[in-house]
Amino acid sequence: MNIVLLGPPGAGKGTQSKRLAERLGVPHISTGDLLRKNVTEGTGLGREAKSYMDKGLLVPDELVTRMLTGRFEQKDVRSGFILDGYPRNTAQAKTLEGILSGPGLDIDMAVYLDTSEEVIVQRLSGRLVCSKCGANYHSTNMPPKKEMVCDACSAALYQRADDKEETIRRRLEVYNNESAPVIDYYSAKGILKRLAADGEAMAVLDKIIDLVREEDDSFKIQK
Ligand code: AMP
């Protein structure tokens, strides 16, 4: 099944996408993770993207499209995927259809994680990310066993530069102006599922899995 997760920064798209991808046995494709990898590796694309990311602005569509087109050329996406952080405006939603038409794919379901502003700010300001495997933690909601160390791979955790208060505010503005219309785009296509996502991460994941089962009860879901 090909699923897009939508919602503001802090809605839990990254956390839910990673877990959902594991349960469904399909790849998790996050444009934010792919961009951060390019920045860390110092590629030309990463150098161009960094200044936008640091300011909490969207990276120009052309750069993200190039990166995502490359990712969808890999064969693993043919058995399904969870897309996280893309599309972030309606132009990207249309571009995505073009990218997917190459390998003959389509989006089956867009899940909108509906989250209150209070929860968003609380989640983002406490978010910690593993510098090696990208696992997400939260200083109070989901702390690692050992302070600032990843449970999964023992690498150091860090706070994302764009999770500082001022940048969070900018990202929310960008989301409201540019990304929120994507919800209507998928609603008009009849594939949008809205889900209240203020609750605890595992409870939200269970609700997403229920949606997947409603859509396709033959889908094999790992425990
Ligand atoms: P995320 O990890 O999804 O919160 O993304 C972090 C940052 O990467 C965003 O604030 C943008 O600067 C950039 N970014 C991620 N995905 C996209 C996208 N689809 N289009 C443009 N910029 C993006």
mmCIF file of C-alpha atoms and ligand atoms in Angstrom:
data_model
loop_
_atom_site.group_PDB
_atom_site.id
_atom_site.type_symbol
_atom_site.label_atom_id
_atom_site.label_comp_id
_atom_site.label_asym_id
_atom_site.label_seq_id
_atom_site.Cartn_x
_atom_site.Cartn_y
_atom_site.Cartn_z
ATOM 1 C CA MET A 1 0.000 0.000 0.000
ATOM 2 C CA ASN A 2 1.249 3.483 -0.900
ATOM 3 C CA ILE A 3 0.557 5.931 1.921
ATOM 4 C CA VAL A 4 1.259 9.633 2.431
ATOM 5 C CA LEU A 5 1.280 11.048 5.958
ATOM 6 C CA LEU A 6 0.170 14.677 6.232
ATOM 7 C CA GLY A 7 0.136 17.121 9.117
ATOM 8 C CA PRO A 8 1.991 20.073 10.614
ATOM 9 C CA PRO A 9 5.543 19.818 11.918
ATOM 10 C CA GLY A 10 5.270 18.013 15.242
ATOM 11 C CA ALA A 11 2.183 16.012 14.239
ATOM 12 C CA GLY A 12 4.270 12.871 14.599
ATOM 13 C CA LYS A 13 4.726 12.109 10.882
ATOM 14 C CA GLY A 14 8.330 10.952 11.329
ATOM 15 C CA THR A 15 7.677 8.779 14.381
ATOM 16 C CA GLN A 16 4.509 7.237 12.945
ATOM 17 C CA SER A 17 5.956 6.727 9.447
ATOM 18 C CA LYS A 18 8.986 4.844 10.757
ATOM 19 C CA ARG A 19 6.880 2.512 12.887
ATOM 20 C CA LEU A 20 4.201 2.033 10.259
ATOM 21 C CA ALA A 21 6.829 1.219 7.624
ATOM 22 C CA GLU A 22 8.301 -1.444 9.949
ATOM 23 C CA ARG A 23 4.886 -2.967 10.618
ATOM 24 C CA LEU A 24 3.973 -3.068 6.925
ATOM 25 C CA GLY A 25 7.456 -4.107 5.785
ATOM 26 C CA VAL A 26 7.744 -1.259 3.270
ATOM 27 C CA PRO A 27 10.285 1.607 2.960
ATOM 28 C CA HIS A 28 9.865 4.881 4.829
ATOM 29 C CA ILE A 29 10.686 7.808 2.556
ATOM 30 C CA SER A 30 11.165 11.106 4.362
ATOM 31 C CA THR A 31 12.184 14.137 2.310
ATOM 32 C CA GLY A 32 13.374 15.831 5.533
ATOM 33 C CA ASP A 33 15.668 12.841 6.325
ATOM 34 C CA LEU A 34 16.930 12.701 2.723
ATOM 35 C CA LEU A 35 17.676 16.446 2.793
ATOM 36 C CA ARG A 36 19.456 16.216 6.181
ATOM 37 C CA LYS A 37 21.552 13.332 4.809
ATOM 38 C CA ASN A 38 22.573 15.511 1.848
ATOM 39 C CA VAL A 39 23.446 18.357 4.238
ATOM 40 C CA THR A 40 25.552 16.060 6.470
ATOM 41 C CA GLU A 41 27.348 14.576 3.464
ATOM 42 C CA GLY A 42 27.968 18.077 2.055
ATOM 43 C CA THR A 43 26.531 17.306 -1.398
ATOM 44 C CA GLY A 44 25.748 20.185 -3.798
ATOM 45 C CA LEU A 45 22.048 19.610 -3.156
ATOM 46 C CA GLY A 46 22.635 19.649 0.605
ATOM 47 C CA ARG A 47 24.580 22.924 0.420
ATOM 48 C CA GLU A 48 21.774 24.549 -1.573
ATOM 49 C CA ALA A 49 19.045 23.208 0.717
ATOM 50 C CA LYS A 50 20.662 24.081 4.047
ATOM 51 C CA SER A 51 19.964 27.814 4.135
ATOM 52 C CA TYR A 52 16.244 27.234 3.529
ATOM 53 C CA MET A 53 16.054 24.484 6.134
ATOM 54 C CA ASP A 54 17.854 26.554 8.777
ATOM 55 C CA LYS A 55 15.309 29.340 8.283
ATOM 56 C CA GLY A 56 12.327 26.957 8.481
ATOM 57 C CA LEU A 57 11.431 27.634 4.828
ATOM 58 C CA LEU A 58 10.560 25.107 2.154
ATOM 59 C CA VAL A 59 13.468 24.011 -0.032
ATOM 60 C CA PRO A 60 12.704 24.926 -3.693
ATOM 61 C CA ASP A 61 10.496 22.321 -5.375
ATOM 62 C CA GLU A 62 13.020 21.691 -8.143
ATOM 63 C CA LEU A 63 15.686 20.457 -5.674
ATOM 64 C CA VAL A 64 13.300 18.226 -3.743
ATOM 65 C CA THR A 65 11.804 16.813 -6.954
ATOM 66 C CA ARG A 66 15.253 15.873 -8.220
ATOM 67 C CA MET A 67 16.068 14.107 -4.964
ATOM 68 C CA LEU A 68 12.736 12.294 -4.738
ATOM 69 C CA THR A 69 12.773 11.196 -8.383
ATOM 70 C CA GLY A 70 16.091 9.458 -7.672
ATOM 71 C CA ARG A 71 14.588 7.704 -4.640
ATOM 72 C CA PHE A 72 11.588 6.431 -6.606
ATOM 73 C CA GLU A 73 13.898 4.903 -9.209
ATOM 74 C CA GLN A 74 14.866 2.302 -6.592
ATOM 75 C CA LYS A 75 12.961 -0.971 -6.882
ATOM 76 C CA ASP A 76 12.005 -1.313 -3.188
ATOM 77 C CA VAL A 77 9.155 1.217 -3.612
ATOM 78 C CA ARG A 78 7.258 -1.201 -5.874
ATOM 79 C CA SER A 79 5.932 -3.197 -2.905
ATOM 80 C CA GLY A 80 4.556 -0.090 -1.169
ATOM 81 C CA PHE A 81 5.942 2.890 0.755
ATOM 82 C CA ILE A 82 5.212 5.441 3.462
ATOM 83 C CA LEU A 83 5.917 8.977 2.281
ATOM 84 C CA ASP A 84 6.616 11.547 5.003
ATOM 85 C CA GLY A 85 7.151 15.294 4.485
ATOM 86 C CA TYR A 86 6.090 15.285 0.839
ATOM 87 C CA PRO A 87 3.988 16.709 -0.773
ATOM 88 C CA ARG A 88 4.194 20.014 1.088
ATOM 89 C CA ASN A 89 2.260 22.123 -1.419
ATOM 90 C CA THR A 90 -0.221 21.361 -4.178
ATOM 91 C CA ALA A 91 2.430 21.759 -6.899
ATOM 92 C CA GLN A 92 4.388 18.941 -5.217
ATOM 93 C CA ALA A 93 1.205 16.821 -5.016
ATOM 94 C CA LYS A 94 0.888 17.093 -8.804
ATOM 95 C CA THR A 95 4.627 16.492 -9.315
ATOM 96 C CA LEU A 96 4.336 13.350 -7.182
ATOM 97 C CA GLU A 97 1.727 11.935 -9.542
ATOM 98 C CA GLY A 98 4.185 12.476 -12.401
ATOM 99 C CA ILE A 99 7.050 10.800 -10.493
ATOM 100 C CA LEU A 100 4.864 7.811 -9.587
ATOM 101 C CA SER A 101 3.433 7.379 -13.071
ATOM 102 C CA GLY A 102 6.904 6.296 -14.300
ATOM 103 C CA PRO A 103 6.900 3.014 -12.342
ATOM 104 C CA GLY A 104 3.062 2.821 -12.663
ATOM 105 C CA LEU A 105 2.314 3.650 -9.016
ATOM 106 C CA ASP A 106 -0.367 5.734 -7.286
ATOM 107 C CA ILE A 107 -1.176 7.014 -3.791
ATOM 108 C CA ASP A 108 -3.776 4.752 -2.110
ATOM 109 C CA MET A 109 -4.346 6.709 1.086
ATOM 110 C CA ALA A 110 -3.399 10.097 2.592
ATOM 111 C CA VAL A 111 -3.563 10.130 6.396
ATOM 112 C CA TYR A 112 -3.886 13.571 7.986
ATOM 113 C CA LEU A 113 -2.586 13.666 11.563
ATOM 114 C CA ASP A 114 -4.761 16.378 13.078
ATOM 115 C CA THR A 115 -2.837 17.976 15.950
ATOM 116 C CA SER A 116 -3.412 21.025 18.184
ATOM 117 C CA GLU A 117 -0.902 23.895 18.216
ATOM 118 C CA GLU A 118 -0.248 23.416 21.948
ATOM 119 C CA VAL A 119 0.810 19.781 21.396
ATOM 120 C CA ILE A 120 2.901 20.707 18.336
ATOM 121 C CA VAL A 121 5.017 23.245 20.225
ATOM 122 C CA GLN A 122 5.447 20.897 23.208
ATOM 123 C CA ARG A 123 6.539 18.011 20.934
ATOM 124 C CA LEU A 124 8.941 20.019 18.773
ATOM 125 C CA SER A 125 10.669 21.888 21.574
ATOM 126 C CA GLY A 126 11.488 18.572 23.333
ATOM 127 C CA ARG A 127 12.318 16.521 20.239
ATOM 128 C CA LEU A 128 15.681 14.717 20.116
ATOM 129 C CA VAL A 129 17.011 12.917 17.046
ATOM 130 C CA CYS A 130 19.707 10.265 16.710
ATOM 131 C CA SER A 131 22.698 11.550 14.751
ATOM 132 C CA LYS A 132 23.254 8.108 13.187
ATOM 133 C CA CYS A 133 19.983 6.202 12.632
ATOM 134 C CA GLY A 134 17.550 9.156 12.752
ATOM 135 C CA ALA A 135 15.348 7.624 15.511
ATOM 136 C CA ASN A 136 13.164 10.211 17.249
ATOM 137 C CA TYR A 137 12.874 10.709 21.017
ATOM 138 C CA HIS A 138 11.342 13.340 23.273
ATOM 139 C CA SER A 139 12.956 14.718 26.421
ATOM 140 C CA THR A 140 9.799 14.038 28.489
ATOM 141 C CA ASN A 141 7.244 12.102 26.352
ATOM 142 C CA MET A 142 9.658 9.464 25.046
ATOM 143 C CA PRO A 143 13.089 9.841 26.720
ATOM 144 C CA PRO A 144 15.983 7.551 25.754
ATOM 145 C CA LYS A 145 17.109 5.042 28.413
ATOM 146 C CA LYS A 146 20.464 6.829 28.721
ATOM 147 C CA GLU A 147 20.519 10.615 28.535
ATOM 148 C CA MET A 148 21.243 11.917 24.983
ATOM 149 C CA VAL A 149 22.168 8.415 23.725
ATOM 150 C CA CYS A 150 20.155 6.433 21.148
ATOM 151 C CA ASP A 151 18.593 3.215 22.544
ATOM 152 C CA ALA A 152 18.833 1.554 19.124
ATOM 153 C CA CYS A 153 22.409 2.317 18.006
ATOM 154 C CA SER A 154 24.118 4.117 20.961
ATOM 155 C CA ALA A 155 24.977 7.189 18.861
ATOM 156 C CA ALA A 156 24.572 10.710 20.264
ATOM 157 C CA LEU A 157 21.191 12.469 20.170
ATOM 158 C CA TYR A 158 20.860 16.125 19.161
ATOM 159 C CA GLN A 159 18.226 18.823 18.896
ATOM 160 C CA ARG A 160 17.465 19.782 15.278
ATOM 161 C CA ALA A 161 18.544 23.347 14.452
ATOM 162 C CA ASP A 162 15.049 24.044 13.116
ATOM 163 C CA ASP A 163 13.390 22.925 16.375
ATOM 164 C CA LYS A 164 14.327 26.241 18.070
ATOM 165 C CA GLU A 165 11.310 28.323 19.117
ATOM 166 C CA GLU A 166 11.571 31.058 16.478
ATOM 167 C CA THR A 167 12.069 28.583 13.627
ATOM 168 C CA ILE A 168 9.187 26.424 14.891
ATOM 169 C CA ARG A 169 6.914 29.471 14.564
ATOM 170 C CA ARG A 170 8.112 30.093 10.999
ATOM 171 C CA ARG A 171 7.608 26.435 10.044
ATOM 172 C CA LEU A 172 4.040 26.527 11.361
ATOM 173 C CA GLU A 173 3.336 29.658 9.309
ATOM 174 C CA VAL A 174 4.757 27.977 6.199
ATOM 175 C CA TYR A 175 2.648 24.903 6.946
ATOM 176 C CA ASN A 176 -0.582 26.910 7.308
ATOM 177 C CA ASN A 177 0.045 28.961 4.148
ATOM 178 C CA GLU A 178 1.524 26.361 1.811
ATOM 179 C CA SER A 179 1.035 22.810 3.077
ATOM 180 C CA ALA A 180 -2.479 22.803 4.575
ATOM 181 C CA PRO A 181 -4.113 23.014 1.062
ATOM 182 C CA VAL A 182 -2.661 19.557 0.310
ATOM 183 C CA ILE A 183 -5.298 18.158 2.708
ATOM 184 C CA ASP A 184 -8.076 19.501 0.451
ATOM 185 C CA TYR A 185 -6.237 18.160 -2.595
ATOM 186 C CA TYR A 186 -6.415 14.561 -1.327
ATOM 187 C CA SER A 187 -9.886 15.062 0.125
ATOM 188 C CA ALA A 188 -11.111 16.020 -3.377
ATOM 189 C CA LYS A 189 -9.568 12.788 -4.681
ATOM 190 C CA GLY A 190 -11.535 10.826 -2.061
ATOM 191 C CA ILE A 191 -8.468 9.220 -0.431
ATOM 192 C CA LEU A 192 -8.057 11.414 2.667
ATOM 193 C CA LYS A 193 -8.383 9.909 6.172
ATOM 194 C CA ARG A 194 -8.426 12.322 9.119
ATOM 195 C CA LEU A 195 -7.133 11.137 12.430
ATOM 196 C CA ALA A 196 -7.002 12.901 15.834
ATOM 197 C CA ALA A 197 -3.277 12.706 16.650
ATOM 198 C CA ASP A 198 -2.797 14.602 19.930
ATOM 199 C CA GLY A 199 -2.645 11.337 21.888
ATOM 200 C CA GLU A 200 0.152 8.981 22.844
ATOM 201 C CA ALA A 201 2.268 7.716 19.887
ATOM 202 C CA MET A 202 1.370 3.995 20.167
ATOM 203 C CA ALA A 203 -2.368 4.750 20.365
ATOM 204 C CA VAL A 204 -2.114 6.908 17.221
ATOM 205 C CA LEU A 205 -0.186 4.132 15.432
ATOM 206 C CA ASP A 206 -2.956 1.634 16.302
ATOM 207 C CA LYS A 207 -5.510 3.983 14.751
ATOM 208 C CA ILE A 208 -3.446 4.301 11.553
ATOM 209 C CA ILE A 209 -3.152 0.510 11.344
ATOM 210 C CA ASP A 210 -6.945 0.227 11.723
ATOM 211 C CA LEU A 211 -7.270 2.547 8.713
ATOM 212 C CA VAL A 212 -4.876 0.368 6.699
ATOM 213 C CA ARG A 213 -6.912 -2.746 7.580
ATOM 214 C CA GLU A 214 -10.177 -1.026 6.614
ATOM 215 C CA GLU A 215 -8.601 -0.185 3.254
ATOM 216 C CA ASP A 216 -7.096 -3.611 2.593
ATOM 217 C CA ASP A 217 -7.715 -6.451 5.047
ATOM 218 C CA SER A 218 -5.442 -8.807 3.117
ATOM 219 C CA PHE A 219 -2.402 -6.680 3.985
ATOM 220 C CA LYS A 220 0.142 -8.521 6.117
ATOM 221 C CA ILE A 221 0.862 -6.462 9.243
ATOM 222 C CA GLN A 222 3.752 -7.439 11.485
ATOM 223 C CA LYS A 223 3.351 -7.435 15.280
HETATM 224 P P1 AMP B 1 10.892 17.692 8.107
HETATM 225 O O1 AMP B 1 11.957 16.774 8.620
HETATM 226 O O2 AMP B 1 9.873 16.995 7.254
HETATM 227 O O3 AMP B 1 10.265 18.520 9.204
HETATM 228 O O4 AMP B 1 11.618 18.729 7.126
HETATM 229 C C1 AMP B 1 12.634 19.590 7.596
HETATM 230 C C2 AMP B 1 12.868 20.701 6.594
HETATM 231 O O5 AMP B 1 13.284 20.151 5.342
HETATM 232 C C3 AMP B 1 11.645 21.541 6.260
HETATM 233 O O6 AMP B 1 11.423 22.589 7.200
HETATM 234 C C4 AMP B 1 12.018 22.077 4.875
HETATM 235 O O7 AMP B 1 12.980 23.115 4.977
HETATM 236 C C5 AMP B 1 12.720 20.868 4.260
HETATM 237 N N1 AMP B 1 11.769 19.986 3.546
HETATM 238 C C6 AMP B 1 11.409 18.717 3.870
HETATM 239 N N2 AMP B 1 10.538 18.217 2.985
HETATM 240 C C7 AMP B 1 10.332 19.198 2.064
HETATM 241 C C8 AMP B 1 9.518 19.314 0.908
HETATM 242 N N3 AMP B 1 8.707 18.326 0.526
HETATM 243 N N4 AMP B 1 9.564 20.477 0.206
HETATM 244 C C9 AMP B 1 10.378 21.491 0.575
HETATM 245 N N5 AMP B 1 11.150 21.468 1.672
HETATM 246 C C10 AMP B 1 11.131 20.326 2.417
#
